[in-house]
Amino acid sequence: MLSWASRTLVAAMSTMTRKPEVLFVLGGPGAGKGTVCGKIVKKYGYVHLSAGDLLREERAKPGSKFGELIESHIRNGTIVPVKITCSLLDRAMQNSEVSHNKYLIDGFPRNQDNLKGWTQDMAEKVDLKGVLFFDVSEEVCTKRCLGRGATSGRSDDNLESLKKRHHTYINDTMPIVDHYKKLGLVYTFNGEKSPGAVFKAVEQVLTKIGW
Ligand code: C5P
Ligand code: MG
């Protein structure tokens, strides 16, 4: 029988050596990915890494050699090469000092290139617990983003960019969701419900996976 001190030490060591646990968060533009992640962070304190936010941050860095490339992809609703996005995610994970080891990766993987790069560079380093998928019609997504566009200052919350973003979502991102569905990893939510109702449903899944 281990003493209390030994058990505490073993528990602490297993937290240190355990792989980071990851949930991917996917859905169309304006599906509520960021909103739900914000609620999870507030209640549970897990780490929220938004690929889009990390790319926007990188774009804004003075002298960033990827700034123009990122801006052109964002405006056109196309997907930035995975080397850039994956290294931003990897760095952000390493820089987050947390004891719980739980990460929400929002807006990634968005296409085959994202998936391939992740599989090559990151998949072995983490424990993928599942994919939270928010299902919202194009009409509702567009309405929400145009509403957000009034104050977000984002160069892609306009009708022209939104059409392109939706095209990318249907053609490039849905096959990734389907890939994870086949692996039994996808939890689908009706993202058209109120933020509170969506969060309630998400909490049930978090409980189910032991988060
Ligand atoms: O997720 P979010 O709506 O913030 O993404 C905004 C844009 O950032 C996307 O339309 C895309 O141009 C870029 N992005 C990307 N690769 C990702 C996530 C976002 O290129 N994995
Ligand atoms: Mg977002």
Coordinates of C-alpha atoms and ligand atoms in Angstrom, one line a residue:
M1 CA 0.0 0.0 0.0
L2 CA 1.4 3.4 -1.0
S3 CA 1.5 6.2 1.6
W4 CA -0.4 9.4 1.1
A5 CA 2.8 11.2 0.2
S6 CA 3.8 8.6 -2.4
R7 CA 0.3 8.6 -4.0
T8 CA 0.5 12.4 -4.2
L9 CA 3.9 12.2 -5.8
V10 CA 2.8 9.6 -8.3
A11 CA -0.3 11.7 -9.2
A12 CA 1.9 14.8 -9.6
M13 CA 4.4 12.9 -11.8
S14 CA 1.7 11.5 -14.0
T15 CA 0.3 15.0 -14.6
M16 CA 3.7 16.1 -15.7
T17 CA 4.4 13.1 -18.0
R18 CA 0.9 12.7 -19.4
K19 CA 0.5 13.9 -23.0
P20 CA -1.6 17.1 -23.4
E21 CA -5.2 16.2 -24.0
V22 CA -6.8 18.0 -27.0
L23 CA -10.3 18.7 -28.3
F24 CA -10.6 20.1 -31.7
V25 CA -13.4 22.6 -32.2
L26 CA -14.9 22.9 -35.7
G27 CA -17.9 24.5 -37.4
G28 CA -18.5 27.1 -40.1
P29 CA -17.6 30.8 -39.8
G30 CA -19.7 32.2 -37.1
A31 CA -20.8 28.8 -35.8
G32 CA -20.0 29.9 -32.2
K33 CA -16.7 28.1 -31.7
G34 CA -15.0 31.0 -30.0
T35 CA -18.1 31.7 -27.8
V36 CA -18.3 28.1 -26.5
C37 CA -14.6 28.0 -25.9
G38 CA -14.8 31.2 -23.9
K39 CA -17.5 29.6 -21.7
I40 CA -15.4 26.5 -21.2
V41 CA -12.3 28.5 -20.3
K42 CA -14.4 30.6 -17.8
K43 CA -15.8 27.5 -16.0
Y44 CA -13.0 25.0 -16.3
G45 CA -9.8 27.1 -16.9
Y46 CA -8.7 25.0 -19.9
V47 CA -6.5 26.5 -22.6
H48 CA -8.2 27.9 -25.7
L49 CA -6.0 28.1 -28.8
S50 CA -7.8 29.6 -31.8
A51 CA -5.9 28.9 -35.0
G52 CA -7.5 32.0 -36.5
D53 CA -6.5 34.2 -33.6
L54 CA -2.9 32.9 -33.6
L55 CA -2.7 33.7 -37.4
R56 CA -4.1 37.2 -36.9
E57 CA -1.6 37.8 -34.1
E58 CA 1.3 36.6 -36.3
R59 CA 0.0 38.8 -39.1
A60 CA 0.1 41.8 -36.8
K61 CA 3.7 41.3 -35.7
P62 CA 6.0 44.0 -37.1
G63 CA 8.3 42.5 -39.6
S64 CA 6.5 39.1 -39.7
K65 CA 7.6 37.4 -42.9
F66 CA 4.2 35.6 -43.1
G67 CA 2.1 38.7 -42.5
E68 CA 1.1 39.3 -46.2
L69 CA 0.6 35.7 -46.9
I70 CA -1.7 35.3 -43.9
E71 CA -3.7 38.4 -44.7
S72 CA -4.3 37.2 -48.3
H73 CA -5.5 33.8 -47.1
I74 CA -7.8 35.3 -44.5
R75 CA -9.4 37.8 -46.9
N76 CA -9.9 35.1 -49.4
G77 CA -11.2 32.6 -46.9
T78 CA -8.5 30.1 -47.9
I79 CA -6.3 28.1 -45.6
V80 CA -2.8 29.1 -44.6
P81 CA -0.1 26.4 -45.2
V82 CA 0.0 24.1 -42.2
K83 CA 3.7 24.6 -41.4
I84 CA 2.9 28.1 -40.2
T85 CA -0.3 27.2 -38.3
C86 CA 1.0 24.1 -36.7
S87 CA 4.2 25.8 -35.5
L88 CA 2.1 28.6 -34.0
L89 CA -0.1 26.0 -32.2
D90 CA 2.9 24.0 -31.0
R91 CA 4.6 27.1 -29.6
A92 CA 1.4 28.3 -27.9
M93 CA 0.9 24.9 -26.3
Q94 CA 4.5 24.9 -25.0
N95 CA 4.2 28.5 -23.7
S96 CA 1.0 27.8 -21.7
E97 CA 1.9 27.0 -18.2
V98 CA -1.0 24.8 -16.9
S99 CA -1.3 21.9 -14.6
H100 CA -4.4 20.4 -16.1
N101 CA -3.0 19.6 -19.6
K102 CA -6.3 20.2 -21.4
Y103 CA -6.4 22.2 -24.7
L104 CA -9.2 23.4 -27.0
I105 CA -7.9 23.8 -30.5
D106 CA -10.4 26.0 -32.3
G107 CA -10.6 26.2 -36.1
F108 CA -8.2 23.4 -36.8
P109 CA -7.7 21.1 -38.8
R110 CA -9.5 22.9 -41.6
N111 CA -8.4 21.0 -44.7
Q112 CA -6.3 18.0 -45.8
D113 CA -3.1 20.0 -45.6
N114 CA -3.8 20.9 -42.0
L115 CA -4.6 17.3 -41.1
K116 CA -1.5 16.0 -42.8
G117 CA 0.8 18.5 -41.1
W118 CA -0.8 17.8 -37.7
T119 CA -0.5 14.1 -38.2
Q120 CA 3.2 14.4 -39.1
D121 CA 4.3 16.9 -36.5
M122 CA 1.8 16.9 -33.5
A123 CA -0.5 13.8 -33.4
E124 CA 2.0 11.6 -31.6
K125 CA 2.7 14.3 -29.0
V126 CA -0.9 14.7 -27.8
D127 CA -3.9 12.6 -26.9
L128 CA -6.8 13.6 -29.1
K129 CA -10.0 13.2 -27.1
G130 CA -12.5 14.3 -29.8
V131 CA -14.0 16.9 -32.0
L132 CA -16.7 19.3 -31.0
F133 CA -18.6 20.2 -34.1
F134 CA -21.1 23.0 -34.3
D135 CA -23.7 22.6 -37.0
V136 CA -25.1 26.0 -38.2
S137 CA -26.7 26.9 -41.6
E138 CA -24.9 29.2 -44.0
E139 CA -27.7 31.7 -43.6
V140 CA -27.3 31.9 -39.8
C141 CA -23.5 31.9 -40.0
T142 CA -23.5 34.8 -42.5
K143 CA -26.0 36.8 -40.4
R144 CA -23.9 36.4 -37.3
C145 CA -20.6 37.3 -39.0
L146 CA -22.1 40.4 -40.7
G147 CA -23.4 41.4 -37.3
R148 CA -20.0 40.8 -35.7
G149 CA -18.3 42.6 -38.6
A150 CA -19.8 45.9 -37.5
T151 CA -17.4 45.9 -34.5
S152 CA -14.9 43.1 -35.0
G153 CA -12.6 45.0 -37.3
R154 CA -12.0 41.7 -39.1
S155 CA -11.1 41.9 -42.8
D156 CA -13.1 38.8 -43.5
D157 CA -16.5 39.5 -41.8
N158 CA -17.9 40.9 -45.1
L159 CA -20.2 39.3 -47.6
E160 CA -17.6 38.7 -50.2
S161 CA -15.2 37.0 -47.9
L162 CA -18.0 35.1 -46.1
K163 CA -19.0 33.4 -49.4
K164 CA -15.5 32.2 -49.9
R165 CA -15.1 31.1 -46.3
H166 CA -18.3 29.1 -46.5
H167 CA -17.1 27.5 -49.8
T168 CA -13.9 26.5 -48.0
Y169 CA -15.8 25.1 -45.0
I170 CA -18.1 22.9 -47.2
N171 CA -15.4 21.7 -49.6
D172 CA -12.3 21.5 -47.4
T173 CA -13.4 21.3 -43.7
M174 CA -16.4 19.0 -43.9
P175 CA -14.3 16.1 -45.3
I176 CA -12.1 16.5 -42.2
V177 CA -15.2 16.4 -39.9
D178 CA -16.3 13.2 -41.9
H179 CA -12.8 11.7 -41.4
Y180 CA -13.1 12.1 -37.6
K181 CA -16.7 10.9 -37.7
K182 CA -15.5 7.6 -39.2
L183 CA -13.1 7.4 -36.2
G184 CA -16.1 7.9 -33.8
L185 CA -14.5 11.1 -32.4
V186 CA -17.1 13.7 -33.4
Y187 CA -19.7 15.2 -31.0
T188 CA -22.2 17.3 -33.0
F189 CA -24.2 20.2 -31.6
N190 CA -27.0 22.3 -33.0
G191 CA -25.1 25.6 -32.9
E192 CA -28.2 27.5 -33.8
K193 CA -29.5 27.2 -30.2
S194 CA -28.7 29.9 -27.6
P195 CA -25.1 30.0 -26.3
G196 CA -26.4 28.8 -22.9
A197 CA -28.2 25.8 -24.4
V198 CA -25.2 24.9 -26.6
F199 CA -22.9 25.1 -23.6
K200 CA -25.1 22.8 -21.5
A201 CA -24.9 20.2 -24.2
V202 CA -21.1 20.6 -24.5
E203 CA -20.7 20.2 -20.7
Q204 CA -22.4 16.8 -20.9
V205 CA -19.8 15.7 -23.5
L206 CA -17.0 17.1 -21.3
T207 CA -18.3 15.0 -18.4
K208 CA -18.5 12.0 -20.7
I209 CA -14.8 12.2 -21.7
G210 CA -13.7 12.9 -18.1
W211 CA -12.8 16.6 -18.5
Ligands
C5P1 O1 -11.4 30.4 -37.4 P1 -11.5 31.8 -37.9 O2 -12.8 32.2 -38.5 O3 -10.9 32.8 -37.0 O4 -10.5 31.8 -39.2 C1 -10.3 32.9 -39.9 C2 -9.4 32.6 -41.1 O5 -8.1 32.3 -40.6 C3 -9.9 31.5 -42.0 O6 -10.9 31.9 -42.9 C4 -8.6 31.2 -42.7 O7 -8.3 32.1 -43.7 C5 -7.5 31.4 -41.6 N1 -7.3 30.0 -40.9 C6 -6.4 29.2 -41.6 N2 -6.2 27.9 -41.0 C7 -6.8 27.6 -39.9 C8 -7.7 28.4 -39.2 C9 -7.9 29.7 -39.8 O8 -5.9 29.5 -42.6 N3 -6.5 26.3 -39.4
MG2 MG -13.1 32.2 -33.9

